[in-house]
XYZ file of C-alpha atoms in Angstrom:
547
model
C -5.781 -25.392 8.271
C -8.406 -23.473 10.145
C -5.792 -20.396 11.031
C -5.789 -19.460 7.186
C -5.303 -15.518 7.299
C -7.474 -14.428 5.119
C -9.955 -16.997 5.190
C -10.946 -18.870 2.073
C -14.238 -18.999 0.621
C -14.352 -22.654 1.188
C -12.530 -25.318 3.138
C -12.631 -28.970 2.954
C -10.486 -30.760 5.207
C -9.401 -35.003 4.480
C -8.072 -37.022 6.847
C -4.420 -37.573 5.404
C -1.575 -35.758 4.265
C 0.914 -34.688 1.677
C 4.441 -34.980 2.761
C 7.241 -33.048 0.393
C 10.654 -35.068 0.739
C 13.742 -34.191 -1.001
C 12.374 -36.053 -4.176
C 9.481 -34.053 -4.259
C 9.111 -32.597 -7.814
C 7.323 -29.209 -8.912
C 5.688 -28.906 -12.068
C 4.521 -25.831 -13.219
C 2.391 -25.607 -16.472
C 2.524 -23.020 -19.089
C 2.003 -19.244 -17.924
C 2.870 -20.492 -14.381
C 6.422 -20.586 -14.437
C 7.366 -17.288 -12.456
C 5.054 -18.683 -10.145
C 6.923 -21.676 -9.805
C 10.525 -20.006 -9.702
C 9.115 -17.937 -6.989
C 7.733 -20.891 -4.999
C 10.449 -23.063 -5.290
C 12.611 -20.701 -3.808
C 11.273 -19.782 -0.862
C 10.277 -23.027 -0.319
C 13.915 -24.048 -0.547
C 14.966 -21.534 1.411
C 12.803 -22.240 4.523
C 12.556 -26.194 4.142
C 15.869 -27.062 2.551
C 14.052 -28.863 -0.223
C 15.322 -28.923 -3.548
C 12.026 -29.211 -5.008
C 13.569 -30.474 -8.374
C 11.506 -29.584 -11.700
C 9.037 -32.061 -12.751
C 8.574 -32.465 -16.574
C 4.967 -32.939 -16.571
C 2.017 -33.243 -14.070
C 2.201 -37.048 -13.373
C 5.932 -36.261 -11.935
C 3.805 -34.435 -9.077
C 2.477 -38.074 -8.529
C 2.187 -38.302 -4.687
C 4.314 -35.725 -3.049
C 4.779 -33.015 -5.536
C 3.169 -29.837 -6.314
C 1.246 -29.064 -9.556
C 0.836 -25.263 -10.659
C -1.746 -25.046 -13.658
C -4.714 -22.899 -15.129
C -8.075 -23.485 -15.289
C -9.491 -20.278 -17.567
C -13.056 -21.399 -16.080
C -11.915 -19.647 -12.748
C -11.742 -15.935 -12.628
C -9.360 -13.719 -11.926
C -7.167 -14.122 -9.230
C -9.615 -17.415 -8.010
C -7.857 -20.588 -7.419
C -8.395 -24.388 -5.981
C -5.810 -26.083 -3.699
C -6.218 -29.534 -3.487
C -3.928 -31.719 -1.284
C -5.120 -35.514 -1.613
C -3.153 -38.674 -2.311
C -1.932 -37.614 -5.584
C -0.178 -34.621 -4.051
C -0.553 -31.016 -4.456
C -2.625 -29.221 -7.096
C -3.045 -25.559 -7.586
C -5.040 -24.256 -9.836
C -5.652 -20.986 -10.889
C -7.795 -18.877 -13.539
C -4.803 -16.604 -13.963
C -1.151 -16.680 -13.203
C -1.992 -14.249 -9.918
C -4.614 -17.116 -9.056
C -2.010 -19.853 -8.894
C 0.364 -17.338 -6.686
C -2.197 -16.462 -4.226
C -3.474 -20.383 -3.928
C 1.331 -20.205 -3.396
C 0.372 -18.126 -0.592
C -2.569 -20.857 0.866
C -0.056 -23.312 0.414
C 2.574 -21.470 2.103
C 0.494 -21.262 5.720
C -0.213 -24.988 5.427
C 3.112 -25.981 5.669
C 3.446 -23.894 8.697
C 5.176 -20.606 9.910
C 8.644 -21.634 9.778
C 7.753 -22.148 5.658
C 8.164 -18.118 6.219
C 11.618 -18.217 7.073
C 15.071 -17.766 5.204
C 16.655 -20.721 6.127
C 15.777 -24.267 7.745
C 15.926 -24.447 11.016
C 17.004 -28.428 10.963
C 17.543 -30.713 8.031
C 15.179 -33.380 10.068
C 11.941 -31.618 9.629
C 9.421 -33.264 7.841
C 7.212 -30.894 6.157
C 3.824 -32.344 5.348
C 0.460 -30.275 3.461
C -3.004 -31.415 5.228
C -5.273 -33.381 2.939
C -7.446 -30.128 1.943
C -9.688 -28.811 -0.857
C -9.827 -25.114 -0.708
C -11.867 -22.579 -3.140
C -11.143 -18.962 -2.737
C -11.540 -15.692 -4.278
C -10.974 -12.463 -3.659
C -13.890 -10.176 -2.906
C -12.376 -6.847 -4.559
C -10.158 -6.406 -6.921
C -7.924 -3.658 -5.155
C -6.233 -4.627 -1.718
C -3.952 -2.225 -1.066
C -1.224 -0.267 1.136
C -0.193 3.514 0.945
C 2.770 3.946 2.184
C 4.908 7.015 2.833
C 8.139 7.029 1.843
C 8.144 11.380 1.483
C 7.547 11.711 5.467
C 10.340 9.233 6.486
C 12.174 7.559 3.486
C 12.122 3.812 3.499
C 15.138 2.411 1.420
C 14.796 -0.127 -1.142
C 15.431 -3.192 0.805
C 12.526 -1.731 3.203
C 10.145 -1.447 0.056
C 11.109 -4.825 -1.691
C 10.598 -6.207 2.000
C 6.969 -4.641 2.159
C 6.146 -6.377 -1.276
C 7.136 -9.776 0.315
C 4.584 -8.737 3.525
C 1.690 -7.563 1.173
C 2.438 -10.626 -0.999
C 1.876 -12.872 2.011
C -0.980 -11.003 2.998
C -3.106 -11.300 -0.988
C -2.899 -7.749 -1.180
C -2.265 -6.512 -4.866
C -1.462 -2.903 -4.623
C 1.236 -0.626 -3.529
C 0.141 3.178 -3.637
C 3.598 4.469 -3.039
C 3.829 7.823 -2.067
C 6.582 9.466 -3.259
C 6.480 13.281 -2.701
C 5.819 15.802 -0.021
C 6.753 18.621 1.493
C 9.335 16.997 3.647
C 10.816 15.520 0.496
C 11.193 13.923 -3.258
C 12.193 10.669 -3.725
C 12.165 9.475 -7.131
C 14.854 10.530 -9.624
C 13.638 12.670 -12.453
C 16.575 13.116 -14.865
C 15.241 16.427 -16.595
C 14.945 18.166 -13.065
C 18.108 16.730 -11.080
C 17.537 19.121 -8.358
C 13.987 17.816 -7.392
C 16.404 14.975 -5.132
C 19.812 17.101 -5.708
C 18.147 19.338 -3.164
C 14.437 18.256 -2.714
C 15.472 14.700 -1.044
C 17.084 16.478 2.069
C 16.010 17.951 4.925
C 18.077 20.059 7.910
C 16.353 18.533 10.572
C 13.317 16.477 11.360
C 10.470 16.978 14.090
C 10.351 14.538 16.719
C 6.335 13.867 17.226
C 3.767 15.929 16.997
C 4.385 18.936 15.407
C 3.301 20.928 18.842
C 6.356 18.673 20.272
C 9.403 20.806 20.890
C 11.768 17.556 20.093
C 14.014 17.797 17.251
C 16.292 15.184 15.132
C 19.293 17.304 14.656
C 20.630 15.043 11.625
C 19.722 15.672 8.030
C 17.312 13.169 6.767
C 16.645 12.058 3.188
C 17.391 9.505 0.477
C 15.940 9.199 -2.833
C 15.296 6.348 -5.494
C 17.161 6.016 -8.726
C 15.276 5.275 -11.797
C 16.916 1.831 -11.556
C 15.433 1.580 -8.347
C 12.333 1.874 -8.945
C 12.610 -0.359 -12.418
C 13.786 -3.214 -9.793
C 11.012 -1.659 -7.188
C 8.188 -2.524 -10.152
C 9.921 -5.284 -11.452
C 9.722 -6.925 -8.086
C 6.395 -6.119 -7.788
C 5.294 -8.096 -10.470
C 6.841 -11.195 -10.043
C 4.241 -10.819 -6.656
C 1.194 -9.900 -8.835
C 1.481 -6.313 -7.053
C 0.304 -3.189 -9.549
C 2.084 0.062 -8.148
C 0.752 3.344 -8.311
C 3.059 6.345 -8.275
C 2.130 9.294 -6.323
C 3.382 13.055 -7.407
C 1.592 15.416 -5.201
C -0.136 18.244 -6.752
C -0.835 21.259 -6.151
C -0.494 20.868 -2.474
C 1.985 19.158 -0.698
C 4.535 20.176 -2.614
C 7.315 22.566 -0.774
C 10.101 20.097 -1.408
C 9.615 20.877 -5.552
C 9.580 24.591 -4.798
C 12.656 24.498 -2.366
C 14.449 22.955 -5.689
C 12.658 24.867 -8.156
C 11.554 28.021 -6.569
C 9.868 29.230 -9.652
C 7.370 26.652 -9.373
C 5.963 28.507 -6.199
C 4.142 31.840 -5.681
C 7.018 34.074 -6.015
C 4.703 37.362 -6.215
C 3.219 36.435 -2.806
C 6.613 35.042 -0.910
C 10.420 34.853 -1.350
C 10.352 30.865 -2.535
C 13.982 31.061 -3.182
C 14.141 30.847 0.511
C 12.616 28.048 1.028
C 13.949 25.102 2.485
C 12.658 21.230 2.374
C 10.062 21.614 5.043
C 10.706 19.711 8.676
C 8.067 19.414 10.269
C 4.446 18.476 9.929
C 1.303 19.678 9.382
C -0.736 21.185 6.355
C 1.348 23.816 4.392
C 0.654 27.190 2.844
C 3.046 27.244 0.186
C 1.382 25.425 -2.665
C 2.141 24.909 -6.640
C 1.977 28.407 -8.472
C -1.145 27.342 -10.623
C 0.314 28.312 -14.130
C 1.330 27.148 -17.509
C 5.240 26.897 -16.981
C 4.391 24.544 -13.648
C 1.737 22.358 -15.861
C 5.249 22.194 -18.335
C 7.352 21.065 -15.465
C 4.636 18.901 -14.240
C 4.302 17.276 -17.620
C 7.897 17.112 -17.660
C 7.964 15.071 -14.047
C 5.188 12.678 -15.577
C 6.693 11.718 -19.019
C 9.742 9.740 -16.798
C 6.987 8.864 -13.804
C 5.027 6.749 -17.071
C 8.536 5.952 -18.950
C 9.824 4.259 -15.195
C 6.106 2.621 -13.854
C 4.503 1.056 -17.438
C 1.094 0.349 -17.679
C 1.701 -3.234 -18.337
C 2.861 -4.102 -14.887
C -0.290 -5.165 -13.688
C -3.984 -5.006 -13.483
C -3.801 -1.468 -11.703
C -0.963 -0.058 -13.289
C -2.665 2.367 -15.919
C -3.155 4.541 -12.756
C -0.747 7.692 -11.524
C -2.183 9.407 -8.047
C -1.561 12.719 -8.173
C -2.506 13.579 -4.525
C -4.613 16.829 -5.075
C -5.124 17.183 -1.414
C -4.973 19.901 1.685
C -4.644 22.616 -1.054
C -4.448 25.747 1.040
C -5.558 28.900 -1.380
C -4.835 31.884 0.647
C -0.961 32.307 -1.566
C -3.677 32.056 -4.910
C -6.021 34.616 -2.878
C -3.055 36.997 -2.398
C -1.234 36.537 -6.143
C -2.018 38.331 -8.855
C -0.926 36.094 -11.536
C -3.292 33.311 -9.971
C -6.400 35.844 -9.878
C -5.179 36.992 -13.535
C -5.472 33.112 -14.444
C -8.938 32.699 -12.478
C -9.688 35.642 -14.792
C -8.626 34.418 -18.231
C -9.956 30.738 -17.514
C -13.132 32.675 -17.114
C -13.538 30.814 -13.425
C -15.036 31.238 -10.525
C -13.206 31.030 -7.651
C -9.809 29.208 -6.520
C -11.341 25.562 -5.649
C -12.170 26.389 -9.638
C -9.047 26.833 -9.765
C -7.393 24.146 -8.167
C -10.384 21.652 -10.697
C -9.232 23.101 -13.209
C -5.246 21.815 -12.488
C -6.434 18.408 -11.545
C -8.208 18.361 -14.862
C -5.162 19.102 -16.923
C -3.418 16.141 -16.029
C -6.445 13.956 -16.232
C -6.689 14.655 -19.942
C -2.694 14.590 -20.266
C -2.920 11.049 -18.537
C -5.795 9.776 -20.192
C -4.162 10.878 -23.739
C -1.392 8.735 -22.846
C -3.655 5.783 -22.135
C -3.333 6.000 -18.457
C -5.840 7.245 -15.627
C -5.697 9.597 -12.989
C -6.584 9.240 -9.432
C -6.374 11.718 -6.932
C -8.030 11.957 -3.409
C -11.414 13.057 -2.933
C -10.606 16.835 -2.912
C -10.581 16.443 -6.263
C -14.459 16.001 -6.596
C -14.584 19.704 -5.680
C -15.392 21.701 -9.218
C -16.124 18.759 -11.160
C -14.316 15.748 -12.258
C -13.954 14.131 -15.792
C -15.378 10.622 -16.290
C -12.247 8.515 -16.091
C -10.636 9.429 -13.157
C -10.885 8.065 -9.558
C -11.027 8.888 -6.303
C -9.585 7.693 -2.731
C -12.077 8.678 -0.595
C -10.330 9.378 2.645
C -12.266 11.862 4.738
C -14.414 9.684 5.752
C -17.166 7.667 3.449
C -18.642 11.085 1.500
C -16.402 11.276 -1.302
C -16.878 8.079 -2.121
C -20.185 7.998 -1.688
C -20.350 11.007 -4.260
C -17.951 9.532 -6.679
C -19.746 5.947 -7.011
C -22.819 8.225 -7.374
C -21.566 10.531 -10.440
C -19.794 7.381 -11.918
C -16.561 7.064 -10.804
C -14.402 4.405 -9.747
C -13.343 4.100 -5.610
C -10.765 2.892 -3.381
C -12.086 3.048 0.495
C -9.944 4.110 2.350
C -11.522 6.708 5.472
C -9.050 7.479 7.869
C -10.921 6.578 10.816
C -10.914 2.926 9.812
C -7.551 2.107 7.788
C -5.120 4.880 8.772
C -2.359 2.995 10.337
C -0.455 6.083 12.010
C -3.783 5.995 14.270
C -2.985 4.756 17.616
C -4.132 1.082 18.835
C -4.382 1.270 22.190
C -5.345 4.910 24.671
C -3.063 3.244 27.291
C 0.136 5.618 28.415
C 2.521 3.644 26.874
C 1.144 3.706 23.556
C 3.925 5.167 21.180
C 3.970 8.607 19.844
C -0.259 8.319 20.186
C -1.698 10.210 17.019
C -5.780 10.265 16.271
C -8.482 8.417 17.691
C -7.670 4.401 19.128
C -8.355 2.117 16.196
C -7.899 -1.147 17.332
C -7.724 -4.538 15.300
C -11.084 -5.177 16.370
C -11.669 -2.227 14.506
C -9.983 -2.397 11.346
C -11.862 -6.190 11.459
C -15.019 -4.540 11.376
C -14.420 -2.316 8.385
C -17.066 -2.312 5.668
C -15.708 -0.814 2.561
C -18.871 -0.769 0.983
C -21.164 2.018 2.499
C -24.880 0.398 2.541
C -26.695 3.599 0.574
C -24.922 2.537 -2.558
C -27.519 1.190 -4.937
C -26.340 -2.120 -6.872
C -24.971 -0.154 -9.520
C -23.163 2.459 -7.924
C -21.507 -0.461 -5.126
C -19.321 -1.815 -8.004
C -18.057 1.443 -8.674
C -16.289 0.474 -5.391
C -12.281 -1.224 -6.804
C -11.678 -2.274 -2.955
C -9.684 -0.399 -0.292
C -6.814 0.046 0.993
C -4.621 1.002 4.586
C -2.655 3.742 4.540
C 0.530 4.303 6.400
C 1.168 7.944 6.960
C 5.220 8.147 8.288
C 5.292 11.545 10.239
C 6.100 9.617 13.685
C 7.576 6.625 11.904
C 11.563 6.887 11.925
C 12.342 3.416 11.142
C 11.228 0.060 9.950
C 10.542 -0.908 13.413
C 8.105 2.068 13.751
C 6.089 1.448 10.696
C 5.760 -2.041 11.532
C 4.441 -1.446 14.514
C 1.859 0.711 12.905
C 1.117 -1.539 10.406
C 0.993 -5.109 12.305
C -1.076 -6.971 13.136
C -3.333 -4.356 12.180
C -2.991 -5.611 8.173
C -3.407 -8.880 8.644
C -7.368 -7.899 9.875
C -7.172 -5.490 6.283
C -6.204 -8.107 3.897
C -9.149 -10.248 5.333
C -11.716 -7.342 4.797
C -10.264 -7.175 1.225
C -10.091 -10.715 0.740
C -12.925 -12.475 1.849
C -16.564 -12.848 2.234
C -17.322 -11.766 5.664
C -20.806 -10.582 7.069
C -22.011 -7.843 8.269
C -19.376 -5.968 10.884
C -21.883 -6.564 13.996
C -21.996 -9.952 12.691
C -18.171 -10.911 11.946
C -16.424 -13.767 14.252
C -13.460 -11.469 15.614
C -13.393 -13.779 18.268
C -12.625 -16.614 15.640
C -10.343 -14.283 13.735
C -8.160 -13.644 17.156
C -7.803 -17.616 17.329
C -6.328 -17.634 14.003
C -4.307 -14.742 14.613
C -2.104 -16.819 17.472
C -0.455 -18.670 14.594
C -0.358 -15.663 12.003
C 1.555 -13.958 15.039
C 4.181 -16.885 14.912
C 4.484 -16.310 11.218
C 5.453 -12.442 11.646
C 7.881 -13.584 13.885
C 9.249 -16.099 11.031
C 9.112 -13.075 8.586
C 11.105 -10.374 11.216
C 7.995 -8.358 11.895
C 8.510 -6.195 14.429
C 3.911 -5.738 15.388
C 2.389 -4.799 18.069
C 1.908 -7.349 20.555
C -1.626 -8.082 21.541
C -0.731 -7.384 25.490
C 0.820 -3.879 24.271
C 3.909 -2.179 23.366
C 7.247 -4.062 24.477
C 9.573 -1.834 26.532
C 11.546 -0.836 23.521
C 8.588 0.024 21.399
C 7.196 2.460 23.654
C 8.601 6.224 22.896
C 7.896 7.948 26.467
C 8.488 12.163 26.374
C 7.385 12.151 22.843
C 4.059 14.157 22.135
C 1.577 12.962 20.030
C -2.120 14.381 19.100
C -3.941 11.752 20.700
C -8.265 12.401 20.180
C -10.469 11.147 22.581
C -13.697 9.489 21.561
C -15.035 7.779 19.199
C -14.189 8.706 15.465
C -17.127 10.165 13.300
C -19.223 7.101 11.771
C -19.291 8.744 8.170
C-alpha cells in the first residue's frame, strides 16, 4: 500500500486483510450508485468476481465493499477503510467515493487494471488500511490535441479511463486549429465537410522536409461528443471545449473563406493548413464572424451542458498566437479599430475576446482563454491558462481572476524527456519526470489571497509530432503519473520532495500501465520501435527559463 500513485494524505496500515470471494457483496448507498455500477464492472472484468449487490451495509459484513457519504467530508475527500468488517468507502460527494474506487483499485493490485482475469484461481485480497485523502486543487487536468493529429473516439473515451485512474478531473479538449475542425456544427456543415481534412501532413519539425502523403482528418459527430461527455461524467471528469479564436483558425476560413481577411489575401484559396508553426491568416475581426462565431457556440453549449460537472460552465476559446500584420494591412479592420474608437490591434484582438465573454457569461457560462487574453483588459469572470511561463498567471491572480498553471516549460508533454540521440522526434527543452515531479503550481509571490485564485493545473499534450496513440502515450507516460501527484497531494517544497521515494512507487505504477496497454516511456529510454531516427525535431539546449 505504500506504491499509492498519488499519495494519500494519510495512511494507516493493519496487520490483516480483506479477501473478496465470489460471495463478496457490494453495497452502494444512495447517490453512490454510478459509482458502484462503475466499480463493479471493472472489478468483474479484471477479477472475475461477480460482486453481487448487497441490500444494505451489513451485507458488506466481512468481505464486501461499502460505498456511502459522509457530507462532513468535502468535496472530492474520502476514507478507505479495510478492517475485519470489510471494505468501507466513504466519501463527501459522489466524486469522493469514486476517487477512494480508484485507492481501492491499486490495492488490489495491477492486474485489477486489466480487461479480463488472467486465472479463475487468484485470490484477490485488500490490505487492512485506513486511508484519508484529499485533493489539493480542485482542477487536475489534461489538454489534449485532437486538431493537430485527430484522436478517434475510442482514443478519447480511453484517455478518460487513464485520467480517471490517475484523480485527474478535467479534460480541456482541444478541438480546432489550423490543421483542422473536429466537432460537428450542424448550421456550418462545411467547418468538417471541408475543415476536418487535410492534403498532406508534415513529418516533424516544420524545418523537416518529410511529408505524409495521405490525407489526414476525422471529425466528431454531435453524438460523439454527447457519449464523449456522457462518459466523462460517469468518471467525475468536467470537459472544456476549445474553439480557437481569433488565431489559430485557417481550417474555419478554408471552409468559410469569408470569415478571413479577404481585402488583404485570396482566402478562397486557402486550404486546411499542413504543417506547423504560428499562422498569419487569422479571423477577419468583424460583426458577420462574431455572428458565425455565436452561431458555432450556441451547438458548442447545446452539445457540452453546464451540468456535467464542477468545471463545466467553462468554454476555452484559445485567443492565442494572434498574428496582426493581415489587421495592419486591411482596411475594414483599421475602419473597425476606428469606429470602436480603439487604439491599436492588441485593442483589437481585447475587444473580440470580450465579446464572447459577455455572450458566455449571458448564457450562464464562463470564458477562459490563454493568457494572451490579459493583453487590453479582461472582464471579471473570465480565466486564464497561463502558459508562457508563470507571468500571466501571476497577473491574473493579481487583478482577480481565476488560474489554471500550466507553463510550458514544466507540463508541456510534446517536450522531450531525455537529450539522448534516440529520443523521438526531440521538440523543446528535456523535461524529465524528475521535472514535472518538481512542479510548483503555485508561484511563491502570490499573497494568501491572490494563491486561491489558483483552480490547479494542468499538462498539456500538443500533437504536432504525435501520429498515433502510441506517440502520445509516449509523450504523456509516465510523465502524468508525476502530474496527477502535483495536483493531488500535499507535497513540500520541490527541493524538498522525495522523487527518490516517488521512483520506488513508480516500479509498480509501471506494471499497472502495462495492465492498462500504455504504451510510456521506459525509464532506461525509448524501445527500438519508439525511437523515430531521420525525423527532425527543434530540440533547445539548456535549461528552460525559471519564470
Amino acid at each position: 500500500m505504500s506504491d499509492l500513485i498519488p499519495a494519500p494524505r494519510s495512511v494507516v496500515a493493519g496487520s490483516g486483510e480483506v479477501r473478496l470471494t465470489a460471495h463478496s457483496r457490494l453495497y452502494a448507498d444512495h447517490g453512490t450508485e454510478g459509482v458502484g455500477h462503475w466499480l463493479r464492472t471493472v472489478l468483474w472484468q479484471a477479477t472475475g468476481l461477480p460482486l453481487r449487490e448487497g441490500r444494505e451495509l451489513d451485507d458488506t459484513d466481512g468481505d464486501g465493499i461499502g460505498l456511502v457519504l459522509d457530507p462532513a467530508l468535502g468535496p472530492e475527500e474520502y476514507r478507505l477503510v479495510s478492517d475485519w468488517s470489510g471494505v468501507l468507502i466513504t466519501g463527501g460527494d459522489a466524486a469522493g467515493v469514486f476517487r477512494g474506487a480508484q485507492t481501492l483499485r491499486q490495492l488490489l493490485g495491477p492486474d485489477a487494471f486489466r480487461r479480463a482475469p488472467l486465472g479463475r484461481d487468484r485470490v484477490w485480497t485488500v490490505p487492512h488500511v485506513r486511508i484519508e485523502d484529499s485533493p489539493r486543487f480542485r482542477w487536475r487536468g489534461l489538454m489534449l490535441d485532437v486538431a493537430r493529429h485527430f484522436m478517434p473516439k475510442e482514443g478519447v473515451l480511453r484517455y478518460l479511463d487513464l485520467m480517471a485512474a490517475h484523480k485527474l478531473n478535467v479534460l480541456h479538449f482541444h478541438l480546432t486549429d489550423d490543421q483542422g475542425w473536429r466537432i460537428e456544427i450542424q448550421r456550418y456543415p462545411k467547418l468538417t465537410g471541408t475543415g476536418s481534412w487535410r492534403a498532406r501532413t508534415k513529418i516533424g519539425h516544420r524545418a523537416s522536409p518529410l511529408w505524409d502523403d495521405r490525407p489526414h482528418g476525422g471529425h466528431y459527430t454531435r453524438e460523439d461528443i454527447r457519449e464523449i461527455v456522457a462518459y466523462a461524467a460517469e468518471r467525475h471528469i468536467s470537459v472544456v471545449p476549445e474553439i480557437d479564436v481569433p488565431g489559430h483558425s485557417q481550417a474555419a476560413i478554408a471552409a468559410y473563406p469569408e470569415l478571413g481577411n479577404s481585402d488583404v489575401i485570396d482566402t478562397a484559396s486557402l486550404n486546411v493548413w499542413d504543417t506547423w508553426g504560428i499562422n498569419p491568416n487569422v479571423l477577419a475581426p468583424t460583426d458577420n464572424t462574431l455572428r458565425f462565431y455565436e452561431g458555432v457556440l450556441e451547438e458548442v453549449l447545446e452539445l457540452f451542458p453546464a451540468d456535467a460537472g464542477p468545471f463545466s460552465p467553462f468554454v476555452h476559446i484559445g485567443g492565442d498566437e494572434c498574428l496582426k500584420d493581415q489587421w495592419r494591412a486591411s482596411d475594414a479592420a483599421q475602419k473597425q479599430i476606428g469606429n470602436l474608437g480603439l487604439a491599436d490591434e492588441d485593442a483589437l484582438q481585447s475587444w473580440f475576446i470580450g465579446h464572447f465573454d459577455k455572450w458566455l457569461t449571458a448564457r450562464g457560462r464562463r470564458l477562459i482563454g490563454w493568457d494572451e487574453i490579459l493583453e487590453g483588459g479582461l472582464a471579471p469572470g473570465a480565466a486564464v491558462s497561463s502558459w508562457r511561463g508563470y507571468t500571466g498567471g501571476v497577473a491574473a491572480a493579481r487583478a482577480g481572476h481565476d488560474v489554471v498553471m500550466c507553463p510550458q516549460q514544466y507540463v508541456y508533454l510534446d517536450y522531450r524527456q531525455d537529450a539522448g540521440p534516440d529520443e523521438p522526434v526531440p521538440i523543446g527543452y528535456v523535461r524529465t519526470l524528475e521535472d514535472v515531479y518538481r512542479f510548483e503550481p503555485v508561484p511563491p509571490e502570490l499573497t494568501g489571497e491572490e494563491a486561491a485564485r489558483v483552480l490547479g493545473t494542468q499538462a498539456n499534450v500538443w500533437t504536432e509530432v504525435m501520429e498515433d496513440q502510441g506517440r502520445v502515450d509516449y509523450q504523456v507516460f509516465p510523465r502524468l503519473a508525476a502530474l496527477c501527484e502535483v495536483a493531488w497531494s500535499d507535497l513540500p517544497a520541490p527541493a524538498d520532495r522525495d522523487f527518490a521515494g516517488f521512483e520506488r512507487r513508480m516500479s509498480t505504477h509501471y506494471r499497472r500501465l502495462d495492465a492498462l496497454g500504455v504504451a510510456y516511456r521506459p525509464p532506461t529510454g525509448p524501445l527500438p520501435w519508439q525511437r523515430r531516427p531521420g525525423v527532425l525535431g527543434r530540440p533547445i539546449d539548456g535549461p528552460p527559463p525559471g519564470r
